[in-house]
mmCIF file with all atom_site columns, C-alpha atoms in Angstrom:
data_model
loop_
_atom_site.group_PDB
_atom_site.id
_atom_site.type_symbol
_atom_site.label_atom_id
_atom_site.label_alt_id
_atom_site.label_comp_id
_atom_site.label_asym_id
_atom_site.label_entity_id
_atom_site.label_seq_id
_atom_site.pdbx_PDB_ins_code
_atom_site.Cartn_x
_atom_site.Cartn_y
_atom_site.Cartn_z
_atom_site.occupancy
_atom_site.B_iso_or_equiv
_atom_site.pdbx_formal_charge
_atom_site.auth_seq_id
_atom_site.auth_comp_id
_atom_site.auth_asym_id
_atom_site.auth_atom_id
_atom_site.pdbx_PDB_model_num
ATOM 1   C CA . ASP U 1 1   ? -93.714 61.868 -10.144 1.00 70.00 ? 10  ASP U CA 1
ATOM 2   C CA . VAL U 1 2   ? -92.822 60.910 -13.684 1.00 68.00 ? 11  VAL U CA 1
ATOM 3   C CA . LYS U 1 3   ? -93.481 57.292 -14.442 1.00 91.00 ? 12  LYS U CA 1
ATOM 4   C CA . VAL U 1 4   ? -91.732 55.521 -17.289 1.00 95.00 ? 13  VAL U CA 1
ATOM 5   C CA . THR U 1 5   ? -92.936 51.956 -17.680 1.00 96.00 ? 14  THR U CA 1
ATOM 6   C CA . GLN U 1 6   ? -91.208 49.284 -19.716 1.00 96.00 ? 15  GLN U CA 1
ATOM 7   C CA . SER U 1 7   ? -93.426 46.375 -20.631 1.00 91.00 ? 16  SER U CA 1
ATOM 8   C CA . SER U 1 8   ? -91.093 43.554 -19.560 1.00 92.00 ? 17  SER U CA 1
ATOM 9   C CA . ARG U 1 9   ? -88.374 43.265 -16.917 1.00 93.00 ? 18  ARG U CA 1
ATOM 10  C CA . TYR U 1 10  ? -86.940 40.079 -18.427 1.00 95.00 ? 19  TYR U CA 1
ATOM 11  C CA . LEU U 1 11  ? -87.296 38.696 -21.929 1.00 96.00 ? 20  LEU U CA 1
ATOM 12  C CA . VAL U 1 12  ? -85.795 35.648 -23.636 1.00 97.00 ? 21  VAL U CA 1
ATOM 13  C CA . LYS U 1 13  ? -85.947 35.353 -27.423 1.00 97.00 ? 22  LYS U CA 1
ATOM 14  C CA . ARG U 1 14  ? -84.327 33.300 -30.150 1.00 97.00 ? 23  ARG U CA 1
ATOM 15  C CA . THR U 1 15  ? -81.894 34.349 -32.843 1.00 97.00 ? 24  THR U CA 1
ATOM 16  C CA . GLY U 1 16  ? -83.687 35.678 -35.912 1.00 97.00 ? 25  GLY U CA 1
ATOM 17  C CA . GLU U 1 17  ? -86.902 36.597 -34.107 1.00 97.00 ? 26  GLU U CA 1
ATOM 18  C CA . LYS U 1 18  ? -88.427 40.061 -34.424 1.00 97.00 ? 27  LYS U CA 1
ATOM 19  C CA . VAL U 1 19  ? -88.496 41.545 -30.923 1.00 97.00 ? 28  VAL U CA 1
ATOM 20  C CA . PHE U 1 20  ? -90.567 44.460 -29.651 1.00 97.00 ? 29  PHE U CA 1
ATOM 21  C CA . LEU U 1 21  ? -89.702 46.395 -26.495 1.00 97.00 ? 30  LEU U CA 1
ATOM 22  C CA . GLU U 1 22  ? -92.379 48.807 -25.335 1.00 97.00 ? 31  GLU U CA 1
ATOM 23  C CA . CYS U 1 23  ? -92.082 51.956 -23.253 1.00 97.00 ? 32  CYS U CA 1
ATOM 24  C CA . VAL U 1 24  ? -94.820 54.253 -21.961 1.00 97.00 ? 33  VAL U CA 1
ATOM 25  C CA . GLN U 1 25  ? -94.473 57.545 -20.092 1.00 96.00 ? 34  GLN U CA 1
ATOM 26  C CA . ASP U 1 26  ? -97.206 59.441 -18.286 1.00 94.00 ? 35  ASP U CA 1
ATOM 27  C CA . MET U 1 27  ? -95.820 62.987 -18.178 1.00 90.00 ? 36  MET U CA 1
ATOM 28  C CA . ASP U 1 28  ? -96.614 64.177 -21.692 1.00 91.00 ? 37  ASP U CA 1
ATOM 29  C CA . HIS U 1 29  ? -92.903 64.437 -22.508 1.00 91.00 ? 38  HIS U CA 1
ATOM 30  C CA . GLU U 1 30  ? -91.951 65.221 -26.079 1.00 91.00 ? 39  GLU U CA 1
ATOM 31  C CA . ASN U 1 31  ? -88.576 63.491 -25.945 1.00 92.00 ? 40  ASN U CA 1
ATOM 32  C CA . MET U 1 32  ? -88.088 59.758 -25.576 1.00 94.00 ? 41  MET U CA 1
ATOM 33  C CA . PHE U 1 33  ? -84.915 57.681 -25.743 1.00 95.00 ? 42  PHE U CA 1
ATOM 34  C CA . TRP U 1 34  ? -83.743 54.098 -26.002 1.00 97.00 ? 43  TRP U CA 1
ATOM 35  C CA . TYR U 1 35  ? -80.366 53.076 -24.563 1.00 97.00 ? 44  TYR U CA 1
ATOM 36  C CA . ARG U 1 36  ? -78.562 49.833 -24.110 1.00 96.00 ? 45  ARG U CA 1
ATOM 37  C CA . GLN U 1 37  ? -76.344 49.245 -21.097 1.00 95.00 ? 46  GLN U CA 1
ATOM 38  C CA . ASP U 1 38  ? -73.428 46.826 -21.183 1.00 93.00 ? 47  ASP U CA 1
ATOM 39  C CA . PRO U 1 39  ? -70.703 46.167 -18.595 1.00 87.00 ? 48  PRO U CA 1
ATOM 40  C CA . GLY U 1 40  ? -67.683 48.360 -19.192 1.00 84.00 ? 49  GLY U CA 1
ATOM 41  C CA . LEU U 1 41  ? -69.439 50.368 -21.906 1.00 88.00 ? 50  LEU U CA 1
ATOM 42  C CA . GLY U 1 42  ? -71.933 52.354 -19.854 1.00 88.00 ? 51  GLY U CA 1
ATOM 43  C CA . LEU U 1 43  ? -75.075 53.637 -21.566 1.00 92.00 ? 52  LEU U CA 1
ATOM 44  C CA . ARG U 1 44  ? -75.189 54.020 -25.322 1.00 93.00 ? 53  ARG U CA 1
ATOM 45  C CA . LEU U 1 45  ? -77.970 55.798 -27.164 1.00 93.00 ? 54  LEU U CA 1
ATOM 46  C CA . ILE U 1 46  ? -79.726 53.703 -29.788 1.00 96.00 ? 55  ILE U CA 1
ATOM 47  C CA . TYR U 1 47  ? -82.522 56.027 -30.960 1.00 95.00 ? 56  TYR U CA 1
ATOM 48  C CA . PHE U 1 48  ? -84.155 59.234 -29.898 1.00 92.00 ? 57  PHE U CA 1
ATOM 49  C CA . SER U 1 49  ? -87.588 60.685 -30.698 1.00 93.00 ? 58  SER U CA 1
ATOM 50  C CA . TYR U 1 50  ? -88.498 64.339 -30.233 1.00 89.00 ? 59  TYR U CA 1
ATOM 51  C CA . ASP U 1 51  ? -92.099 64.151 -31.384 1.00 89.00 ? 60  ASP U CA 1
ATOM 52  C CA . VAL U 1 52  ? -94.733 61.735 -32.639 1.00 91.00 ? 61  VAL U CA 1
ATOM 53  C CA . LYS U 1 53  ? -93.494 59.981 -35.781 1.00 86.00 ? 62  LYS U CA 1
ATOM 54  C CA . MET U 1 54  ? -90.148 61.785 -35.502 1.00 89.00 ? 63  MET U CA 1
ATOM 55  C CA . LYS U 1 55  ? -86.960 59.873 -34.774 1.00 91.00 ? 64  LYS U CA 1
ATOM 56  C CA . GLU U 1 56  ? -83.243 60.329 -34.888 1.00 91.00 ? 65  GLU U CA 1
ATOM 57  C CA . LYS U 1 57  ? -80.441 57.793 -34.855 1.00 92.00 ? 66  LYS U CA 1
ATOM 58  C CA . GLY U 1 58  ? -78.232 57.619 -31.813 1.00 91.00 ? 67  GLY U CA 1
ATOM 59  C CA . ASP U 1 59  ? -74.742 56.198 -31.549 1.00 90.00 ? 68  ASP U CA 1
ATOM 60  C CA . ILE U 1 60  ? -75.557 52.527 -32.242 1.00 95.00 ? 69  ILE U CA 1
ATOM 61  C CA . PRO U 1 61  ? -78.728 52.244 -34.382 1.00 96.00 ? 70  PRO U CA 1
ATOM 62  C CA . GLU U 1 62  ? -77.629 49.270 -36.498 1.00 96.00 ? 71  GLU U CA 1
ATOM 63  C CA . GLY U 1 63  ? -79.962 46.307 -36.163 1.00 96.00 ? 72  GLY U CA 1
ATOM 64  C CA . TYR U 1 64  ? -82.677 48.389 -34.472 1.00 97.00 ? 73  TYR U CA 1
ATOM 65  C CA . SER U 1 65  ? -85.656 50.462 -35.498 1.00 97.00 ? 74  SER U CA 1
ATOM 66  C CA . VAL U 1 66  ? -88.210 52.459 -33.499 1.00 97.00 ? 75  VAL U CA 1
ATOM 67  C CA . SER U 1 67  ? -91.826 53.481 -33.684 1.00 96.00 ? 76  SER U CA 1
ATOM 68  C CA . ARG U 1 68  ? -93.591 56.445 -32.095 1.00 96.00 ? 77  ARG U CA 1
ATOM 69  C CA . GLU U 1 69  ? -97.236 56.504 -33.136 1.00 94.00 ? 78  GLU U CA 1
ATOM 70  C CA . LYS U 1 70  ? -98.465 58.178 -29.937 1.00 95.00 ? 79  LYS U CA 1
ATOM 71  C CA . LYS U 1 71  ? -96.729 60.716 -27.742 1.00 94.00 ? 80  LYS U CA 1
ATOM 72  C CA . GLU U 1 72  ? -96.664 58.519 -24.669 1.00 96.00 ? 81  GLU U CA 1
ATOM 73  C CA . ARG U 1 73  ? -95.363 55.340 -26.306 1.00 97.00 ? 82  ARG U CA 1
ATOM 74  C CA . PHE U 1 74  ? -91.961 54.586 -27.852 1.00 97.00 ? 83  PHE U CA 1
ATOM 75  C CA . SER U 1 75  ? -91.190 51.115 -29.156 1.00 97.00 ? 84  SER U CA 1
ATOM 76  C CA . LEU U 1 76  ? -87.806 49.608 -29.916 1.00 98.00 ? 85  LEU U CA 1
ATOM 77  C CA . ILE U 1 77  ? -87.746 46.880 -32.562 1.00 98.00 ? 86  ILE U CA 1
ATOM 78  C CA . LEU U 1 78  ? -85.013 44.345 -33.132 1.00 97.00 ? 87  LEU U CA 1
ATOM 79  C CA . GLU U 1 79  ? -85.651 43.391 -36.746 1.00 94.00 ? 88  GLU U CA 1
ATOM 80  C CA . SER U 1 80  ? -83.815 40.047 -36.580 1.00 96.00 ? 89  SER U CA 1
ATOM 81  C CA . ALA U 1 81  ? -82.434 39.409 -33.133 1.00 97.00 ? 90  ALA U CA 1
ATOM 82  C CA . SER U 1 82  ? -78.830 38.316 -32.770 1.00 97.00 ? 91  SER U CA 1
ATOM 83  C CA . THR U 1 83  ? -76.868 37.127 -29.748 1.00 97.00 ? 92  THR U CA 1
ATOM 84  C CA . ASN U 1 84  ? -74.836 40.345 -29.637 1.00 96.00 ? 93  ASN U CA 1
ATOM 85  C CA . GLN U 1 85  ? -78.055 42.195 -28.831 1.00 98.00 ? 94  GLN U CA 1
ATOM 86  C CA . THR U 1 86  ? -78.262 40.475 -25.466 1.00 98.00 ? 95  THR U CA 1
ATOM 87  C CA . SER U 1 87  ? -78.209 43.430 -23.102 1.00 97.00 ? 96  SER U CA 1
ATOM 88  C CA . MET U 1 88  ? -80.087 45.635 -20.652 1.00 96.00 ? 97  MET U CA 1
ATOM 89  C CA . TYR U 1 89  ? -82.339 48.094 -22.504 1.00 97.00 ? 98  TYR U CA 1
ATOM 90  C CA . LEU U 1 90  ? -83.374 51.339 -20.840 1.00 97.00 ? 99  LEU U CA 1
ATOM 91  C CA . CYS U 1 91  ? -86.073 53.754 -21.960 1.00 97.00 ? 100 CYS U CA 1
ATOM 92  C CA . ALA U 1 92  ? -86.138 57.403 -20.852 1.00 96.00 ? 101 ALA U CA 1
ATOM 93  C CA . SER U 1 93  ? -88.209 60.529 -21.409 1.00 94.00 ? 102 SER U CA 1
ATOM 94  C CA . SER U 1 94  ? -87.701 64.255 -20.915 1.00 91.00 ? 103 SER U CA 1
ATOM 95  C CA . SER U 1 95  ? -89.176 67.652 -21.618 1.00 86.00 ? 104 SER U CA 1
ATOM 96  C CA . PRO U 1 96  ? -87.640 69.672 -24.438 1.00 80.00 ? 105 PRO U CA 1
ATOM 97  C CA . GLY U 1 97  ? -85.951 73.006 -23.998 1.00 73.00 ? 106 GLY U CA 1
ATOM 98  C CA . THR U 1 98  ? -83.015 73.905 -21.804 1.00 71.00 ? 107 THR U CA 1
ATOM 99  C CA . SER U 1 99  ? -80.134 71.674 -20.754 1.00 70.00 ? 108 SER U CA 1
ATOM 100 C CA . ASN U 1 100 ? -81.367 71.443 -17.166 1.00 75.00 ? 109 ASN U CA 1
ATOM 101 C CA . GLN U 1 101 ? -84.216 69.087 -18.042 1.00 83.00 ? 110 GLN U CA 1
ATOM 102 C CA . PRO U 1 102 ? -83.258 65.651 -16.679 1.00 88.00 ? 111 PRO U CA 1
ATOM 103 C CA . GLN U 1 103 ? -84.177 62.377 -18.290 1.00 91.00 ? 112 GLN U CA 1
ATOM 104 C CA . HIS U 1 104 ? -86.472 60.003 -16.406 1.00 93.00 ? 113 HIS U CA 1
ATOM 105 C CA . PHE U 1 105 ? -85.789 56.294 -16.781 1.00 95.00 ? 114 PHE U CA 1
ATOM 106 C CA . GLY U 1 106 ? -87.786 53.098 -16.681 1.00 95.00 ? 115 GLY U CA 1
ATOM 107 C CA . ASP U 1 107 ? -86.586 50.050 -14.745 1.00 94.00 ? 116 ASP U CA 1
ATOM 108 C CA . GLY U 1 108 ? -85.086 48.420 -17.807 1.00 95.00 ? 117 GLY U CA 1
ATOM 109 C CA . THR U 1 109 ? -85.647 45.239 -19.802 1.00 96.00 ? 118 THR U CA 1
ATOM 110 C CA . ARG U 1 110 ? -83.009 42.560 -19.535 1.00 96.00 ? 119 ARG U CA 1
ATOM 111 C CA . LEU U 1 111 ? -83.088 40.854 -22.930 1.00 97.00 ? 120 LEU U CA 1
ATOM 112 C CA . SER U 1 112 ? -81.401 37.534 -23.647 1.00 97.00 ? 121 SER U CA 1
ATOM 113 C CA . ILE U 1 113 ? -81.090 36.277 -27.213 1.00 97.00 ? 122 ILE U CA 1
ATOM 114 C CA . LEU U 1 114 ? -80.374 32.548 -27.431 1.00 96.00 ? 123 LEU U CA 1
ATOM 115 C CA . GLY I 2 1   ? -67.156 66.783 -28.840 1.00 74.00 ? 115 GLY I CA 1
ATOM 116 C CA . ASP I 2 2   ? -68.727 67.030 -25.406 1.00 82.00 ? 116 ASP I CA 1
ATOM 117 C CA . SER I 2 3   ? -67.660 64.218 -23.079 1.00 87.00 ? 117 SER I CA 1
ATOM 118 C CA . VAL I 2 4   ? -67.574 63.030 -19.503 1.00 92.00 ? 118 VAL I CA 1
ATOM 119 C CA . THR I 2 5   ? -64.809 61.104 -17.775 1.00 93.00 ? 119 THR I CA 1
ATOM 120 C CA . GLN I 2 6   ? -65.517 59.512 -14.451 1.00 93.00 ? 120 GLN I CA 1
ATOM 121 C CA . MET I 2 7   ? -63.531 57.332 -12.114 1.00 87.00 ? 121 MET I CA 1
ATOM 122 C CA . GLU I 2 8   ? -64.430 53.771 -13.034 1.00 84.00 ? 122 GLU I CA 1
ATOM 123 C CA . GLY I 2 9   ? -63.953 51.856 -9.811  1.00 86.00 ? 123 GLY I CA 1
ATOM 124 C CA . PRO I 2 10  ? -65.141 49.580 -8.426  1.00 94.00 ? 124 PRO I CA 1
ATOM 125 C CA . VAL I 2 11  ? -65.068 51.376 -5.100  1.00 96.00 ? 125 VAL I CA 1
ATOM 126 C CA . THR I 2 12  ? -65.448 49.398 -1.891  1.00 97.00 ? 126 THR I CA 1
ATOM 127 C CA . LEU I 2 13  ? -65.929 51.220 1.410   1.00 97.00 ? 127 LEU I CA 1
ATOM 128 C CA . SER I 2 14  ? -66.941 50.446 4.950   1.00 97.00 ? 128 SER I CA 1
ATOM 129 C CA . GLU I 2 15  ? -70.075 51.950 6.381   1.00 97.00 ? 129 GLU I CA 1
ATOM 130 C CA . GLU I 2 16  ? -69.605 55.569 7.574   1.00 97.00 ? 130 GLU I CA 1
ATOM 131 C CA . ALA I 2 17  ? -66.575 56.130 5.337   1.00 97.00 ? 131 ALA I CA 1
ATOM 132 C CA . PHE I 2 18  ? -66.186 59.248 3.198   1.00 97.00 ? 132 PHE I CA 1
ATOM 133 C CA . LEU I 2 19  ? -66.960 58.885 -0.504  1.00 97.00 ? 133 LEU I CA 1
ATOM 134 C CA . THR I 2 20  ? -65.595 60.783 -3.501  1.00 97.00 ? 134 THR I CA 1
ATOM 135 C CA . ILE I 2 21  ? -66.321 59.793 -7.092  1.00 97.00 ? 135 ILE I CA 1
ATOM 136 C CA . ASN I 2 22  ? -64.490 61.995 -9.580  1.00 97.00 ? 136 ASN I CA 1
ATOM 137 C CA . CYS I 2 23  ? -66.106 63.368 -12.715 1.00 97.00 ? 137 CYS I CA 1
ATOM 138 C CA . THR I 2 24  ? -64.578 65.777 -15.224 1.00 96.00 ? 138 THR I CA 1
ATOM 139 C CA . TYR I 2 25  ? -66.163 67.078 -18.396 1.00 93.00 ? 139 TYR I CA 1
ATOM 140 C CA . THR I 2 26  ? -65.400 68.697 -21.718 1.00 91.00 ? 140 THR I CA 1
ATOM 141 C CA . ALA I 2 27  ? -68.178 70.904 -23.040 1.00 86.00 ? 141 ALA I CA 1
ATOM 142 C CA . THR I 2 28  ? -69.030 73.836 -25.232 1.00 80.00 ? 142 THR I CA 1
ATOM 143 C CA . GLY I 2 29  ? -70.602 76.531 -23.088 1.00 78.00 ? 143 GLY I CA 1
ATOM 144 C CA . TYR I 2 30  ? -71.883 75.912 -19.589 1.00 76.00 ? 144 TYR I CA 1
ATOM 145 C CA . PRO I 2 31  ? -74.451 73.132 -19.597 1.00 84.00 ? 145 PRO I CA 1
ATOM 146 C CA . SER I 2 32  ? -76.149 71.637 -16.562 1.00 90.00 ? 146 SER I CA 1
ATOM 147 C CA . LEU I 2 33  ? -74.509 68.603 -14.968 1.00 93.00 ? 147 LEU I CA 1
ATOM 148 C CA . PHE I 2 34  ? -76.175 65.549 -13.450 1.00 95.00 ? 148 PHE I CA 1
ATOM 149 C CA . TRP I 2 35  ? -75.436 62.589 -11.228 1.00 97.00 ? 149 TRP I CA 1
ATOM 150 C CA . TYR I 2 36  ? -77.643 59.532 -11.651 1.00 97.00 ? 150 TYR I CA 1
ATOM 151 C CA . VAL I 2 37  ? -77.770 56.430 -9.442  1.00 97.00 ? 151 VAL I CA 1
ATOM 152 C CA . GLN I 2 38  ? -78.731 52.892 -10.432 1.00 96.00 ? 152 GLN I CA 1
ATOM 153 C CA . TYR I 2 39  ? -79.643 50.531 -7.618  1.00 95.00 ? 153 TYR I CA 1
ATOM 154 C CA . PRO I 2 40  ? -79.381 46.781 -8.295  1.00 91.00 ? 154 PRO I CA 1
ATOM 155 C CA . GLY I 2 41  ? -82.042 45.573 -10.725 1.00 87.00 ? 155 GLY I CA 1
ATOM 156 C CA . GLU I 2 42  ? -83.427 49.045 -11.391 1.00 89.00 ? 156 GLU I CA 1
ATOM 157 C CA . GLY I 2 43  ? -83.195 51.846 -13.948 1.00 92.00 ? 157 GLY I CA 1
ATOM 158 C CA . LEU I 2 44  ? -81.358 55.111 -13.432 1.00 94.00 ? 158 LEU I CA 1
ATOM 159 C CA . GLN I 2 45  ? -82.697 57.733 -11.026 1.00 94.00 ? 159 GLN I CA 1
ATOM 160 C CA . LEU I 2 46  ? -81.677 61.369 -10.949 1.00 95.00 ? 160 LEU I CA 1
ATOM 161 C CA . LEU I 2 47  ? -79.624 61.866 -7.775  1.00 97.00 ? 161 LEU I CA 1
ATOM 162 C CA . LEU I 2 48  ? -78.751 65.561 -8.079  1.00 97.00 ? 162 LEU I CA 1
ATOM 163 C CA . LYS I 2 49  ? -78.032 68.286 -10.586 1.00 95.00 ? 163 LYS I CA 1
ATOM 164 C CA . ALA I 2 50  ? -76.382 71.682 -10.890 1.00 94.00 ? 164 ALA I CA 1
ATOM 165 C CA . THR I 2 51  ? -77.350 74.189 -13.537 1.00 90.00 ? 165 THR I CA 1
ATOM 166 C CA . LYS I 2 52  ? -74.517 76.752 -13.464 1.00 89.00 ? 166 LYS I CA 1
ATOM 167 C CA . ALA I 2 53  ? -70.967 77.314 -12.287 1.00 89.00 ? 167 ALA I CA 1
ATOM 168 C CA . ASP I 2 54  ? -70.468 77.185 -8.480  1.00 92.00 ? 168 ASP I CA 1
ATOM 169 C CA . ASP I 2 55  ? -73.901 75.637 -8.013  1.00 94.00 ? 169 ASP I CA 1
ATOM 170 C CA . LYS I 2 56  ? -74.009 72.833 -5.478  1.00 96.00 ? 170 LYS I CA 1
ATOM 171 C CA . GLY I 2 57  ? -76.474 70.025 -6.049  1.00 96.00 ? 171 GLY I CA 1
ATOM 172 C CA . SER I 2 58  ? -77.448 67.906 -3.047  1.00 97.00 ? 172 SER I CA 1
ATOM 173 C CA . ASN I 2 59  ? -79.763 65.019 -2.224  1.00 97.00 ? 173 ASN I CA 1
ATOM 174 C CA . LYS I 2 60  ? -79.834 62.106 0.280   1.00 95.00 ? 174 LYS I CA 1
ATOM 175 C CA . GLY I 2 61  ? -76.576 63.358 1.865   1.00 97.00 ? 175 GLY I CA 1
ATOM 176 C CA . PHE I 2 62  ? -74.742 63.446 -1.474  1.00 98.00 ? 176 PHE I CA 1
ATOM 177 C CA . GLU I 2 63  ? -73.277 66.687 -2.812  1.00 98.00 ? 177 GLU I CA 1
ATOM 178 C CA . ALA I 2 64  ? -71.515 67.836 -5.970  1.00 98.00 ? 178 ALA I CA 1
ATOM 179 C CA . THR I 2 65  ? -70.263 71.301 -6.885  1.00 96.00 ? 179 THR I CA 1
ATOM 180 C CA . TYR I 2 66  ? -70.068 72.529 -10.483 1.00 95.00 ? 180 TYR I CA 1
ATOM 181 C CA . ARG I 2 67  ? -66.489 73.783 -10.831 1.00 94.00 ? 181 ARG I CA 1
ATOM 182 C CA . LYS I 2 68  ? -65.924 75.680 -14.052 1.00 91.00 ? 182 LYS I CA 1
ATOM 183 C CA . GLU I 2 69  ? -62.219 76.346 -13.403 1.00 92.00 ? 183 GLU I CA 1
ATOM 184 C CA . THR I 2 70  ? -61.397 72.646 -13.075 1.00 94.00 ? 184 THR I CA 1
ATOM 185 C CA . THR I 2 71  ? -64.284 71.391 -15.303 1.00 93.00 ? 185 THR I CA 1
ATOM 186 C CA . SER I 2 72  ? -65.271 68.991 -12.566 1.00 96.00 ? 186 SER I CA 1
ATOM 187 C CA . PHE I 2 73  ? -68.412 67.780 -10.803 1.00 97.00 ? 187 PHE I CA 1
ATOM 188 C CA . HIS I 2 74  ? -67.163 65.344 -8.163  1.00 97.00 ? 188 HIS I CA 1
ATOM 189 C CA . LEU I 2 75  ? -69.722 63.436 -6.096  1.00 98.00 ? 189 LEU I CA 1
ATOM 190 C CA . GLU I 2 76  ? -69.181 63.317 -2.316  1.00 98.00 ? 190 GLU I CA 1
ATOM 191 C CA . LYS I 2 77  ? -70.868 61.914 0.745   1.00 98.00 ? 191 LYS I CA 1
ATOM 192 C CA . GLY I 2 78  ? -69.587 62.285 4.255   1.00 97.00 ? 192 GLY I CA 1
ATOM 193 C CA . SER I 2 79  ? -70.788 58.966 5.658   1.00 96.00 ? 193 SER I CA 1
ATOM 194 C CA . VAL I 2 80  ? -71.938 56.188 3.343   1.00 97.00 ? 194 VAL I CA 1
ATOM 195 C CA . GLN I 2 81  ? -74.461 53.501 4.233   1.00 97.00 ? 195 GLN I CA 1
ATOM 196 C CA . VAL I 2 82  ? -74.924 49.948 2.981   1.00 97.00 ? 196 VAL I CA 1
ATOM 197 C CA . SER I 2 83  ? -78.037 51.179 1.162   1.00 96.00 ? 197 SER I CA 1
ATOM 198 C CA . ASP I 2 84  ? -75.842 53.496 -0.967  1.00 97.00 ? 198 ASP I CA 1
ATOM 199 C CA . SER I 2 85  ? -74.406 50.466 -2.776  1.00 97.00 ? 199 SER I CA 1
ATOM 200 C CA . ALA I 2 86  ? -75.201 51.168 -6.429  1.00 97.00 ? 200 ALA I CA 1
ATOM 201 C CA . VAL I 2 87  ? -73.715 52.310 -9.724  1.00 96.00 ? 201 VAL I CA 1
ATOM 202 C CA . TYR I 2 88  ? -73.254 56.081 -10.072 1.00 97.00 ? 202 TYR I CA 1
ATOM 203 C CA . PHE I 2 89  ? -73.210 57.900 -13.419 1.00 96.00 ? 203 PHE I CA 1
ATOM 204 C CA . CYS I 2 90  ? -72.092 61.424 -14.177 1.00 96.00 ? 204 CYS I CA 1
ATOM 205 C CA . ALA I 2 91  ? -73.963 62.929 -17.152 1.00 94.00 ? 205 ALA I CA 1
ATOM 206 C CA . LEU I 2 92  ? -73.628 65.970 -19.396 1.00 91.00 ? 206 LEU I CA 1
ATOM 207 C CA . PRO I 2 93  ? -76.317 67.338 -21.724 1.00 87.00 ? 207 PRO I CA 1
ATOM 208 C CA . TYR I 2 94  ? -75.324 68.136 -25.280 1.00 81.00 ? 208 TYR I CA 1
ATOM 209 C CA . SER I 2 95  ? -77.378 69.887 -27.849 1.00 73.00 ? 209 SER I CA 1
ATOM 210 C CA . GLY I 2 96  ? -78.897 68.090 -30.819 1.00 64.00 ? 210 GLY I CA 1
ATOM 211 C CA . GLY I 2 97  ? -80.763 70.889 -32.552 1.00 60.00 ? 211 GLY I CA 1
ATOM 212 C CA . SER I 2 98  ? -83.438 72.217 -30.214 1.00 55.00 ? 212 SER I CA 1
ATOM 213 C CA . ASN I 2 99  ? -83.299 69.178 -27.986 1.00 68.00 ? 213 ASN I CA 1
ATOM 214 C CA . TYR I 2 100 ? -80.775 67.912 -25.511 1.00 79.00 ? 214 TYR I CA 1
ATOM 215 C CA . LYS I 2 101 ? -79.436 64.395 -25.169 1.00 84.00 ? 215 LYS I CA 1
ATOM 216 C CA . LEU I 2 102 ? -77.193 63.119 -22.404 1.00 89.00 ? 216 LEU I CA 1
ATOM 217 C CA . THR I 2 103 ? -73.702 61.724 -22.608 1.00 90.00 ? 217 THR I CA 1
ATOM 218 C CA . PHE I 2 104 ? -72.865 59.494 -19.648 1.00 92.00 ? 218 PHE I CA 1
ATOM 219 C CA . GLY I 2 105 ? -69.697 58.454 -17.928 1.00 92.00 ? 219 GLY I CA 1
ATOM 220 C CA . LYS I 2 106 ? -69.015 54.720 -17.833 1.00 92.00 ? 220 LYS I CA 1
ATOM 221 C CA . GLY I 2 107 ? -70.390 54.410 -14.299 1.00 93.00 ? 221 GLY I CA 1
ATOM 222 C CA . THR I 2 108 ? -68.763 53.713 -10.929 1.00 95.00 ? 222 THR I CA 1
ATOM 223 C CA . LEU I 2 109 ? -69.830 50.684 -8.902  1.00 95.00 ? 223 LEU I CA 1
ATOM 224 C CA . LEU I 2 110 ? -69.899 51.448 -5.193  1.00 97.00 ? 224 LEU I CA 1
ATOM 225 C CA . THR I 2 111 ? -70.111 48.647 -2.637  1.00 97.00 ? 225 THR I CA 1
ATOM 226 C CA . VAL I 2 112 ? -70.532 49.576 1.023   1.00 97.00 ? 226 VAL I CA 1
ATOM 227 C CA . ASN I 2 113 ? -69.820 46.859 3.566   1.00 97.00 ? 227 ASN I CA 1
ATOM 228 C CA . PRO I 2 114 ? -71.306 46.806 7.079   1.00 95.00 ? 228 PRO I CA 1
#
């Protein structure tokens, strides 16, 4: 089974801090994704990476950056955390290729910015 | 662009009731279609998928049929259990170059009472 592991289930940070969310997958997937999930808005894609050191902006990249130095690890960085970034953050991975490749998700990090 | 519209709920049912959660899509071509489930406090898990028209995906008593003529992929279960209480997401792959991302419906919260 694919395992996607997010480093923290719950995280509390202060406004203005630099915040790192880590995600590791064990299936050698090329593609990795970061989403945020908010009530009434569903899942929104923040960033996407299709290879080491390669990244692409999603629908809501403002205020975020990402790092992919190794294939199995994809980090989401909040450069200067703000209260409107309080949310559930979900990481996912998938194989490339055809549209029938599903994404596999971690358990999420619930981030609170005070 | 490609999009998914799903019934938003919430849906509240008694145990052993019949469940339908509607999902319709707009897409270029004939992509695969997915249903994901999110149990309380967890990430998303793939529930079932269908890869072409008239395909029926099934898992854990849930079924969904890929209907090209009505552009629908409704989720059904004949007899729900309390343990089925979760949020359900319909998802559609869309192509970003050689890689696919997913667009999700807003999610439907299902509560099953004993």
